């Protein structure tokens, strides 16, 4: 069975991208301030945050100011993912290193999440046929659900 993933571009007090992998019936989540990239030379800091419910994957819209995460959210990318080199991705995450393949609209190919300390992780794209030097998520600002930008929701 295919597992889903979603990346939401979330303009809250600070802009970040919420990177979420379906696993064990929830969305295991990281906040990535600079966003994921296809550039294999770049390591992106990723802060592990609380799991979200699966139905959050379709959320796009405004969160009122004053509420937690107040700001606007678009579904920046989505698709499916597969663990690589493990049939127990939960254990791989617990051990602090998960290799996986993404089959998204924008993000494709092999990625690695590595824990550095506490809730601090790094998100890296491996050098593969999907790697693109200099690829910047901010140059791909539209929702894959609706074509809207954060300004338009
Ligand atoms: Mn967020």
PDB file of C-alpha atoms and ligand atoms in Angstrom:
ATOM      1  CA  UNK A   1       0.000   0.000   0.000  1.00  0.00           C
ATOM      2  CA  UNK A   2       1.327   3.403  -0.935  1.00  0.00           C
ATOM      3  CA  UNK A   3       1.996   5.879   1.857  1.00  0.00           C
ATOM      4  CA  UNK A   4       1.207   9.534   1.267  1.00  0.00           C
ATOM      5  CA  UNK A   5       3.300  12.604   1.890  1.00  0.00           C
ATOM      6  CA  UNK A   6       2.492  16.271   1.850  1.00  0.00           C
ATOM      7  CA  UNK A   7       4.503  19.472   2.081  1.00  0.00           C
ATOM      8  CA  UNK A   8       2.615  22.570   3.164  1.00  0.00           C
ATOM      9  CA  UNK A   9       4.069  26.038   2.695  1.00  0.00           C
ATOM     10  CA  UNK A  10       3.080  27.791   5.903  1.00  0.00           C
ATOM     11  CA  UNK A  11       3.479  31.501   6.252  1.00  0.00           C
ATOM     12  CA  UNK A  12       3.157  31.903  10.006  1.00  0.00           C
ATOM     13  CA  UNK A  13       5.180  34.246  12.192  1.00  0.00           C
ATOM     14  CA  UNK A  14       8.071  32.699  10.304  1.00  0.00           C
ATOM     15  CA  UNK A  15       7.802  31.149   6.873  1.00  0.00           C
ATOM     16  CA  UNK A  16       8.473  27.415   6.869  1.00  0.00           C
ATOM     17  CA  UNK A  17       7.519  24.298   4.982  1.00  0.00           C
ATOM     18  CA  UNK A  18       5.788  21.505   6.891  1.00  0.00           C
ATOM     19  CA  UNK A  19       7.150  18.215   5.582  1.00  0.00           C
ATOM     20  CA  UNK A  20       4.845  15.322   6.513  1.00  0.00           C
ATOM     21  CA  UNK A  21       5.177  11.579   5.900  1.00  0.00           C
ATOM     22  CA  UNK A  22       2.275   9.225   6.484  1.00  0.00           C
ATOM     23  CA  UNK A  23       3.364   6.508   8.886  1.00  0.00           C
ATOM     24  CA  UNK A  24       1.427   4.453  11.403  1.00  0.00           C
ATOM     25  CA  UNK A  25      -1.845   6.235  10.680  1.00  0.00           C
ATOM     26  CA  UNK A  26      -0.555   9.764  11.288  1.00  0.00           C
ATOM     27  CA  UNK A  27       1.526  12.372   9.492  1.00  0.00           C
ATOM     28  CA  UNK A  28       4.998  12.382  11.041  1.00  0.00           C
ATOM     29  CA  UNK A  29       6.086  16.001  10.633  1.00  0.00           C
ATOM     30  CA  UNK A  30       9.070  18.300  10.381  1.00  0.00           C
ATOM     31  CA  UNK A  31       9.207  22.068   9.972  1.00  0.00           C
ATOM     32  CA  UNK A  32      11.778  22.971   7.321  1.00  0.00           C
ATOM     33  CA  UNK A  33      12.502  26.725   7.438  1.00  0.00           C
ATOM     34  CA  UNK A  34      14.115  26.964   4.002  1.00  0.00           C
ATOM     35  CA  UNK A  35      11.994  24.236   2.430  1.00  0.00           C
ATOM     36  CA  UNK A  36      12.973  20.969   0.779  1.00  0.00           C
ATOM     37  CA  UNK A  37      15.119  21.089  -2.336  1.00  0.00           C
ATOM     38  CA  UNK A  38      16.177  18.839  -5.192  1.00  0.00           C
ATOM     39  CA  UNK A  39      19.698  20.281  -4.912  1.00  0.00           C
ATOM     40  CA  UNK A  40      21.897  17.404  -3.721  1.00  0.00           C
ATOM     41  CA  UNK A  41      24.600  19.785  -2.472  1.00  0.00           C
ATOM     42  CA  UNK A  42      22.323  21.383   0.122  1.00  0.00           C
ATOM     43  CA  UNK A  43      21.406  20.144   3.601  1.00  0.00           C
ATOM     44  CA  UNK A  44      18.226  21.598   4.959  1.00  0.00           C
ATOM     45  CA  UNK A  45      17.583  21.902   8.687  1.00  0.00           C
ATOM     46  CA  UNK A  46      14.359  20.165   9.685  1.00  0.00           C
ATOM     47  CA  UNK A  47      12.808  20.451  13.126  1.00  0.00           C
ATOM     48  CA  UNK A  48      10.731  17.468  14.238  1.00  0.00           C
ATOM     49  CA  UNK A  49       7.293  18.647  15.362  1.00  0.00           C
ATOM     50  CA  UNK A  50       4.136  16.941  16.603  1.00  0.00           C
ATOM     51  CA  UNK A  51       2.349  14.360  14.464  1.00  0.00           C
ATOM     52  CA  UNK A  52      -0.682  15.593  12.544  1.00  0.00           C
ATOM     53  CA  UNK A  53      -3.874  13.733  11.637  1.00  0.00           C
ATOM     54  CA  UNK A  54      -4.016  12.294   8.122  1.00  0.00           C
ATOM     55  CA  UNK A  55      -6.877  14.595   7.124  1.00  0.00           C
ATOM     56  CA  UNK A  56      -4.625  17.609   7.648  1.00  0.00           C
ATOM     57  CA  UNK A  57      -2.869  16.677   4.386  1.00  0.00           C
ATOM     58  CA  UNK A  58      -5.613  18.398   2.393  1.00  0.00           C
ATOM     59  CA  UNK A  59      -5.663  21.572   4.452  1.00  0.00           C
ATOM     60  CA  UNK A  60      -5.177  24.798   2.606  1.00  0.00           C
ATOM     61  CA  UNK A  61      -6.341  28.152   3.884  1.00  0.00           C
ATOM     62  CA  UNK A  62      -5.950  30.731   6.562  1.00  0.00           C
ATOM     63  CA  UNK A  63      -5.357  30.122  10.263  1.00  0.00           C
ATOM     64  CA  UNK A  64      -6.643  33.122  12.234  1.00  0.00           C
ATOM     65  CA  UNK A  65      -4.076  35.431  13.789  1.00  0.00           C
ATOM     66  CA  UNK A  66      -3.680  34.607  17.470  1.00  0.00           C
ATOM     67  CA  UNK A  67      -4.268  30.890  16.947  1.00  0.00           C
ATOM     68  CA  UNK A  68      -1.303  28.519  17.000  1.00  0.00           C
ATOM     69  CA  UNK A  69       0.307  28.672  13.544  1.00  0.00           C
ATOM     70  CA  UNK A  70      -1.715  31.746  12.572  1.00  0.00           C
ATOM     71  CA  UNK A  71      -1.068  32.640   8.930  1.00  0.00           C
ATOM     72  CA  UNK A  72      -1.742  30.930   5.617  1.00  0.00           C
ATOM     73  CA  UNK A  73      -1.102  27.439   4.305  1.00  0.00           C
ATOM     74  CA  UNK A  74      -0.987  25.927   0.839  1.00  0.00           C
ATOM     75  CA  UNK A  75      -0.474  22.322  -0.203  1.00  0.00           C
ATOM     76  CA  UNK A  76       2.867  22.964  -1.825  1.00  0.00           C
ATOM     77  CA  UNK A  77       3.510  19.346  -2.856  1.00  0.00           C
ATOM     78  CA  UNK A  78       2.033  15.918  -2.332  1.00  0.00           C
ATOM     79  CA  UNK A  79       2.267  12.369  -3.573  1.00  0.00           C
ATOM     80  CA  UNK A  80       3.441   9.040  -2.254  1.00  0.00           C
ATOM     81  CA  UNK A  81       6.617   7.812  -0.609  1.00  0.00           C
ATOM     82  CA  UNK A  82       8.398   4.520  -0.044  1.00  0.00           C
ATOM     83  CA  UNK A  83      11.013   3.667   2.559  1.00  0.00           C
ATOM     84  CA  UNK A  84      14.352   2.587   1.072  1.00  0.00           C
ATOM     85  CA  UNK A  85      16.498  -0.183   2.548  1.00  0.00           C
ATOM     86  CA  UNK A  86      14.127  -0.877   5.422  1.00  0.00           C
ATOM     87  CA  UNK A  87      10.763  -2.531   5.905  1.00  0.00           C
ATOM     88  CA  UNK A  88      10.405  -0.822   9.288  1.00  0.00           C
ATOM     89  CA  UNK A  89      10.537   2.920   8.675  1.00  0.00           C
ATOM     90  CA  UNK A  90       9.278   3.689  12.197  1.00  0.00           C
ATOM     91  CA  UNK A  91      12.314   1.899  13.630  1.00  0.00           C
ATOM     92  CA  UNK A  92      14.586   3.715  11.162  1.00  0.00           C
ATOM     93  CA  UNK A  93      13.203   7.057  12.350  1.00  0.00           C
ATOM     94  CA  UNK A  94      13.580   5.974  15.947  1.00  0.00           C
ATOM     95  CA  UNK A  95      17.229   5.193  15.167  1.00  0.00           C
ATOM     96  CA  UNK A  96      17.613   8.638  13.592  1.00  0.00           C
ATOM     97  CA  UNK A  97      18.115   7.889   9.893  1.00  0.00           C
ATOM     98  CA  UNK A  98      15.513   7.182   7.217  1.00  0.00           C
ATOM     99  CA  UNK A  99      16.194   6.818   3.494  1.00  0.00           C
ATOM    100  CA  UNK A 100      13.138   7.106   1.272  1.00  0.00           C
ATOM    101  CA  UNK A 101      11.886   7.857  -2.226  1.00  0.00           C
ATOM    102  CA  UNK A 102       9.359  10.589  -2.953  1.00  0.00           C
ATOM    103  CA  UNK A 103       6.930  10.474  -5.858  1.00  0.00           C
ATOM    104  CA  UNK A 104       5.504  13.987  -5.741  1.00  0.00           C
ATOM    105  CA  UNK A 105       4.636  16.684  -8.234  1.00  0.00           C
ATOM    106  CA  UNK A 106       7.713  18.783  -7.394  1.00  0.00           C
ATOM    107  CA  UNK A 107       9.800  16.514  -5.198  1.00  0.00           C
ATOM    108  CA  UNK A 108      11.036  13.259  -6.683  1.00  0.00           C
ATOM    109  CA  UNK A 109      13.857  10.879  -5.985  1.00  0.00           C
ATOM    110  CA  UNK A 110      15.824   9.678  -3.005  1.00  0.00           C
ATOM    111  CA  UNK A 111      15.889  11.692   0.219  1.00  0.00           C
ATOM    112  CA  UNK A 112      17.406  11.115   3.636  1.00  0.00           C
ATOM    113  CA  UNK A 113      16.315  12.415   7.017  1.00  0.00           C
ATOM    114  CA  UNK A 114      19.104  12.257   9.613  1.00  0.00           C
ATOM    115  CA  UNK A 115      18.761  13.272  13.234  1.00  0.00           C
ATOM    116  CA  UNK A 116      21.608  15.440  14.469  1.00  0.00           C
ATOM    117  CA  UNK A 117      20.516  16.269  18.025  1.00  0.00           C
ATOM    118  CA  UNK A 118      17.238  16.157  19.911  1.00  0.00           C
ATOM    119  CA  UNK A 119      14.508  17.291  17.528  1.00  0.00           C
ATOM    120  CA  UNK A 120      17.011  18.681  15.006  1.00  0.00           C
ATOM    121  CA  UNK A 121      17.252  16.754  11.750  1.00  0.00           C
ATOM    122  CA  UNK A 122      18.739  17.318   8.322  1.00  0.00           C
ATOM    123  CA  UNK A 123      16.811  16.723   5.103  1.00  0.00           C
ATOM    124  CA  UNK A 124      19.030  15.881   2.153  1.00  0.00           C
ATOM    125  CA  UNK A 125      18.337  14.974  -1.450  1.00  0.00           C
ATOM    126  CA  UNK A 126      20.661  12.296  -2.785  1.00  0.00           C
ATOM    127  CA  UNK A 127      22.493  12.767  -6.048  1.00  0.00           C
ATOM    128  CA  UNK A 128      20.232  10.912  -8.487  1.00  0.00           C
ATOM    129  CA  UNK A 129      18.557  11.535 -11.823  1.00  0.00           C
ATOM    130  CA  UNK A 130      16.083  13.906 -10.110  1.00  0.00           C
ATOM    131  CA  UNK A 131      18.753  16.101  -8.491  1.00  0.00           C
ATOM    132  CA  UNK A 132      18.882  19.682  -9.809  1.00  0.00           C
ATOM    133  CA  UNK A 133      21.681  22.045  -8.768  1.00  0.00           C
ATOM    134  CA  UNK A 134      20.398  25.326  -7.424  1.00  0.00           C
ATOM    135  CA  UNK A 135      16.764  24.183  -7.210  1.00  0.00           C
ATOM    136  CA  UNK A 136      14.911  26.643  -4.953  1.00  0.00           C
ATOM    137  CA  UNK A 137      11.444  25.813  -3.564  1.00  0.00           C
ATOM    138  CA  UNK A 138      10.578  29.519  -3.470  1.00  0.00           C
ATOM    139  CA  UNK A 139      10.717  29.539  -7.270  1.00  0.00           C
ATOM    140  CA  UNK A 140       7.878  26.974  -7.316  1.00  0.00           C
ATOM    141  CA  UNK A 141       5.321  28.796  -5.153  1.00  0.00           C
ATOM    142  CA  UNK A 142       1.990  27.390  -6.338  1.00  0.00           C
ATOM    143  CA  UNK A 143      -0.303  24.940  -4.605  1.00  0.00           C
ATOM    144  CA  UNK A 144      -0.437  21.544  -6.292  1.00  0.00           C
ATOM    145  CA  UNK A 145      -4.107  21.353  -5.270  1.00  0.00           C
ATOM    146  CA  UNK A 146      -5.447  24.665  -6.497  1.00  0.00           C
ATOM    147  CA  UNK A 147      -2.649  26.518  -8.283  1.00  0.00           C
ATOM    148  CA  UNK A 148      -2.895  29.305  -5.720  1.00  0.00           C
ATOM    149  CA  UNK A 149       0.005  30.984  -3.938  1.00  0.00           C
ATOM    150  CA  UNK A 150      -0.006  31.792  -0.219  1.00  0.00           C
ATOM    151  CA  UNK A 151      -1.010  35.356  -1.134  1.00  0.00           C
ATOM    152  CA  UNK A 152      -4.107  34.015  -2.882  1.00  0.00           C
ATOM    153  CA  UNK A 153      -5.564  31.813  -0.134  1.00  0.00           C
TER     154      UNK A 153
HETATM  155 MN1  LIG B   1       3.583  24.852  10.243  1.00  0.00          MN
END
